[in-house]
Amino acid sequence: LAKTTQPISMDSYEGQEVNITCSHNNIATNDYITWYQQFPSQGPRFIIQGYKTKVTNEVASLFIPADRKSSTLSLPRVSLSDTAVYYCLVGDRSSGTYKYIFGTGTRLKVLA
Amino acid sequence: EAQVTQNPRYLITVTGKKLTVTCSQNMNHEYMSWYRQDPGLGLRQIYYSMNVEVTDKGDVPEGYKVSRKEKRNFPLILESPSPNQTSLYFCASSFGGSDEQFFGPGTRLTVL
């Protein structure tokens, strides 16, 4: 099961680009990397998913290097409403099961 | 509206009194899962189900039971709750093979 490591917290200012890096050294060949966002007292919400290189959607970009041992979630021009906890997740496909380890996430605080 | 619902949203109970937290999804998802969230520990998976009558343990299954008799429902059962099961519980669902999970609004449980 690939464990992920993220910074505990980050601060940023409105309008800046924020990059949150996640380490997953033991990622398996079949595993995808998924990022979630969670606001206080709400369930996590899917943001983006990728396997390699770069993925972009209307909310964020995800950069994955060739060795796939890390990934970076990029949030362009953050606003106060982006203040949340962000989780990097690697699904366990190695045994054909679907266990997930969310970890403690990165608490992003956007300042005015 | 596509959603995952949980009931109750808030529950205060006493040690040893059996309780059930219901979870229902209307998206015809094969995969369903239960998580608990505690301060400093992030989200931890309790049980998951790949489909009807197929369930498996997550990382913290002790003290919990689940059943999946219908595709849309995945109740979480605490046969003899203890204070260390005081937590915020989330139910989630997804299409089989997808890491994009849809989360319910959460159930805040307090065991006295």
Short mmCIF file of C-alpha atoms in Angstrom, two decimals:
data_model
loop_
_atom_site.label_atom_id
_atom_site.label_comp_id
_atom_site.label_asym_id
_atom_site.label_seq_id
_atom_site.Cartn_x
_atom_site.Cartn_y
_atom_site.Cartn_z
CA LEU A 1 0.00 0.00 0.00
CA ALA A 2 1.59 3.25 -1.15
CA LYS A 3 1.80 5.71 1.71
CA THR A 4 1.77 9.41 0.92
CA THR A 5 3.61 12.27 2.61
CA GLN A 6 2.50 15.90 2.35
CA PRO A 7 3.38 19.13 4.15
CA ILE A 8 1.15 19.63 7.15
CA SER A 9 0.23 23.20 6.31
CA MET A 10 0.83 26.05 3.89
CA ASP A 11 -0.06 29.73 3.77
CA SER A 12 -0.60 31.76 0.63
CA TYR A 13 -2.04 35.08 -0.44
CA GLU A 14 -4.96 35.67 -2.71
CA GLY A 15 -4.09 35.67 -6.38
CA GLN A 16 -0.96 33.58 -5.98
CA GLU A 17 -0.34 30.16 -7.47
CA VAL A 18 -0.09 27.42 -4.87
CA ASN A 19 1.82 24.18 -5.38
CA ILE A 20 1.34 21.29 -2.96
CA THR A 21 3.71 18.38 -3.36
CA CYS A 22 2.99 14.83 -2.32
CA SER A 23 5.55 12.06 -1.97
CA HIS A 24 4.56 8.46 -2.75
CA ASN A 25 7.77 6.48 -3.06
CA ASN A 26 6.13 3.06 -3.10
CA ILE A 27 3.55 3.73 -5.78
CA ALA A 28 2.72 0.65 -7.81
CA THR A 29 2.45 0.36 -11.58
CA ASN A 30 -1.35 0.27 -11.59
CA ASP A 31 -1.90 3.09 -9.09
CA TYR A 32 -3.39 6.44 -9.98
CA ILE A 33 -2.85 9.62 -7.99
CA THR A 34 -5.94 11.43 -6.83
CA TRP A 35 -6.37 14.72 -4.99
CA TYR A 36 -9.28 15.74 -2.82
CA GLN A 37 -10.32 19.01 -1.17
CA GLN A 38 -12.11 19.17 2.16
CA PHE A 39 -13.79 22.15 3.81
CA PRO A 40 -14.57 22.10 7.55
CA SER A 41 -17.45 19.81 8.50
CA GLN A 42 -17.90 18.61 4.92
CA GLY A 43 -16.91 15.43 3.14
CA PRO A 44 -13.89 15.50 0.82
CA ARG A 45 -14.48 16.50 -2.79
CA PHE A 46 -12.62 15.08 -5.77
CA ILE A 47 -10.39 17.63 -7.52
CA ILE A 48 -8.21 15.87 -10.03
CA GLN A 49 -6.60 12.55 -10.92
CA GLY A 50 -3.64 11.52 -13.01
CA TYR A 51 -1.29 8.70 -13.88
CA LYS A 52 1.72 10.46 -15.41
CA THR A 53 2.88 13.77 -16.92
CA LYS A 54 0.35 16.58 -16.63
CA VAL A 55 -3.39 16.75 -16.19
CA THR A 56 -5.39 19.97 -16.14
CA ASN A 57 -9.03 20.70 -15.47
CA GLU A 58 -11.02 23.84 -14.67
CA VAL A 59 -9.93 23.77 -11.04
CA ALA A 60 -6.30 22.63 -10.90
CA SER A 61 -3.34 21.05 -12.60
CA LEU A 62 -1.52 17.91 -11.56
CA PHE A 63 2.12 17.34 -12.42
CA ILE A 64 3.60 13.86 -12.17
CA PRO A 65 7.26 13.21 -13.02
CA ALA A 66 8.38 10.19 -14.99
CA ASP A 67 9.32 8.15 -11.91
CA ARG A 68 5.87 8.85 -10.38
CA LYS A 69 7.32 8.95 -6.87
CA SER A 70 5.83 12.35 -6.26
CA SER A 71 3.12 14.61 -7.61
CA THR A 72 2.31 18.31 -7.38
CA LEU A 73 -1.13 19.82 -7.20
CA SER A 74 -1.14 23.33 -8.63
CA LEU A 75 -3.92 25.78 -7.80
CA PRO A 76 -3.77 28.90 -10.00
CA ARG A 77 -4.62 32.28 -8.50
CA VAL A 78 -6.09 31.08 -5.21
CA SER A 79 -8.87 32.92 -3.44
CA LEU A 80 -10.03 32.91 0.18
CA SER A 81 -12.52 30.18 -0.68
CA ASP A 82 -9.65 27.80 -1.51
CA THR A 83 -8.80 27.63 2.20
CA ALA A 84 -9.23 23.93 2.90
CA VAL A 85 -7.40 20.68 3.55
CA TYR A 86 -6.00 18.96 0.48
CA TYR A 87 -5.39 15.23 0.40
CA CYS A 88 -3.17 13.28 -1.92
CA LEU A 89 -4.32 9.73 -2.40
CA VAL A 90 -2.86 6.69 -4.06
CA GLY A 91 -5.27 3.82 -4.63
CA ASP A 92 -4.09 0.33 -3.79
CA ARG A 93 -4.43 -1.81 -6.90
CA SER A 94 -1.59 -4.17 -6.14
CA SER A 95 -3.81 -6.82 -4.58
CA GLY A 96 -6.92 -6.12 -6.61
CA THR A 97 -8.57 -4.43 -3.67
CA TYR A 98 -9.69 -0.84 -3.34
CA LYS A 99 -8.29 0.33 -0.03
CA TYR A 100 -7.49 4.00 0.36
CA ILE A 101 -5.18 5.84 2.72
CA PHE A 102 -5.95 9.54 2.93
CA GLY A 103 -3.34 10.57 5.45
CA THR A 104 -3.55 13.87 7.31
CA GLY A 105 -3.53 16.14 4.26
CA THR A 106 -2.17 19.67 3.77
CA ARG A 107 -4.01 22.51 5.43
CA LEU A 108 -3.93 25.47 3.04
CA LYS A 109 -4.75 28.89 4.40
CA VAL A 110 -5.27 31.68 1.91
CA LEU A 111 -4.76 35.15 3.30
CA ALA A 112 -6.22 38.40 2.01
CA GLU B 1 -29.75 15.15 -7.65
CA ALA B 2 -26.87 12.70 -7.42
CA GLN B 3 -25.89 12.35 -3.79
CA VAL B 4 -24.80 10.28 -0.86
CA THR B 5 -26.98 10.64 2.21
CA GLN B 6 -26.21 9.68 5.78
CA ASN B 7 -28.46 9.43 8.79
CA PRO B 8 -28.38 10.58 11.44
CA ARG B 9 -26.18 13.63 10.98
CA TYR B 10 -25.59 13.94 14.72
CA LEU B 11 -25.86 11.30 17.41
CA ILE B 12 -25.06 11.24 21.09
CA THR B 13 -25.27 7.83 22.71
CA VAL B 14 -23.94 5.86 25.66
CA THR B 15 -21.39 3.10 25.87
CA GLY B 16 -22.71 -0.30 24.83
CA LYS B 17 -25.92 0.82 23.17
CA LYS B 18 -26.03 -0.64 19.67
CA LEU B 19 -26.46 1.84 16.86
CA THR B 20 -26.62 1.96 13.07
CA VAL B 21 -25.60 4.78 10.79
CA THR B 22 -27.25 4.51 7.41
CA CYS B 23 -25.70 5.44 4.09
CA SER B 24 -27.49 5.55 0.78
CA GLN B 25 -26.44 6.59 -2.73
CA ASN B 26 -28.56 7.17 -5.81
CA MET B 27 -25.83 6.95 -8.45
CA ASN B 28 -25.86 3.17 -8.96
CA HIS B 29 -22.28 2.99 -7.72
CA GLU B 30 -20.72 -0.41 -7.12
CA TYR B 31 -18.15 0.78 -4.59
CA MET B 32 -19.03 2.12 -1.15
CA SER B 33 -16.87 2.84 1.84
CA TRP B 34 -16.88 4.15 5.39
CA TYR B 35 -14.27 6.47 6.90
CA ARG B 36 -13.74 8.04 10.26
CA GLN B 37 -12.03 11.36 10.75
CA ASP B 38 -10.28 12.35 13.95
CA PRO B 39 -8.19 15.44 14.71
CA GLY B 40 -4.56 14.87 13.81
CA LEU B 41 -5.25 11.47 12.25
CA GLY B 42 -6.93 12.46 9.01
CA LEU B 43 -9.39 10.16 7.26
CA ARG B 44 -9.09 6.47 7.96
CA GLN B 45 -10.96 3.78 6.10
CA ILE B 46 -13.11 1.44 8.20
CA TYR B 47 -14.73 -0.90 5.69
CA TYR B 48 -15.46 -0.92 2.01
CA SER B 49 -17.66 -2.85 -0.38
CA MET B 50 -16.94 -3.64 -3.99
CA ASN B 51 -20.53 -4.67 -4.69
CA VAL B 52 -23.57 -6.33 -3.14
CA GLU B 53 -22.57 -8.98 -0.59
CA VAL B 54 -18.86 -8.14 -1.06
CA THR B 55 -17.22 -6.30 1.83
CA ASP B 56 -13.69 -6.02 3.17
CA LYS B 57 -11.79 -4.40 6.00
CA GLY B 58 -10.08 -1.09 5.75
CA ASP B 59 -7.43 0.14 8.14
CA VAL B 60 -9.52 0.48 11.30
CA PRO B 61 -12.34 -2.12 11.25
CA GLU B 62 -12.28 -3.09 14.93
CA GLY B 63 -15.59 -2.46 16.68
CA TYR B 64 -17.56 -1.97 13.46
CA LYS B 65 -19.71 -4.13 11.21
CA VAL B 66 -21.13 -3.46 7.77
CA SER B 67 -23.50 -5.14 5.38
CA ARG B 68 -24.30 -4.65 1.70
CA LYS B 69 -27.59 -6.30 0.92
CA GLU B 70 -28.64 -3.72 -1.65
CA LYS B 71 -26.50 -1.79 -4.06
CA ARG B 72 -27.63 1.62 -2.85
CA ASN B 73 -27.26 1.06 0.93
CA PHE B 74 -24.23 0.45 3.11
CA PRO B 75 -25.04 0.75 6.82
CA LEU B 76 -22.36 1.01 9.49
CA ILE B 77 -23.15 -0.90 12.67
CA LEU B 78 -21.59 -0.34 16.07
CA GLU B 79 -22.70 -3.31 18.17
CA SER B 80 -21.26 -2.02 21.44
CA PRO B 81 -20.01 1.54 21.01
CA SER B 82 -17.19 2.81 23.18
CA PRO B 83 -15.94 6.36 23.80
CA ASN B 84 -12.97 5.84 21.47
CA GLN B 85 -15.45 5.56 18.61
CA THR B 86 -16.45 9.17 19.10
CA SER B 87 -15.64 10.62 15.71
CA LEU B 88 -16.87 12.16 12.46
CA TYR B 89 -17.94 9.46 10.05
CA PHE B 90 -18.16 9.73 6.28
CA CYS B 91 -19.69 7.39 3.77
CA ALA B 92 -18.49 7.47 0.17
CA SER B 93 -19.33 5.79 -3.12
CA SER B 94 -17.88 5.50 -6.61
CA PHE B 95 -18.16 3.54 -9.79
CA GLY B 96 -16.18 0.32 -9.61
CA GLY B 97 -12.57 0.89 -10.57
CA SER B 98 -12.77 4.66 -10.17
CA ASP B 99 -10.88 6.63 -7.54
CA GLU B 100 -13.38 9.48 -7.75
CA GLN B 101 -15.37 8.96 -4.61
CA PHE B 102 -18.47 10.96 -3.72
CA PHE B 103 -18.76 11.66 -0.04
CA GLY B 104 -21.77 12.08 2.18
CA PRO B 105 -22.23 15.04 4.55
CA GLY B 106 -20.88 13.18 7.57
CA THR B 107 -22.25 11.87 10.86
CA ARG B 108 -20.89 13.28 14.07
CA LEU B 109 -21.04 10.57 16.73
CA THR B 110 -20.41 11.06 20.42
CA VAL B 111 -20.25 8.04 22.71
CA LEU B 112 -20.43 8.88 26.41
#
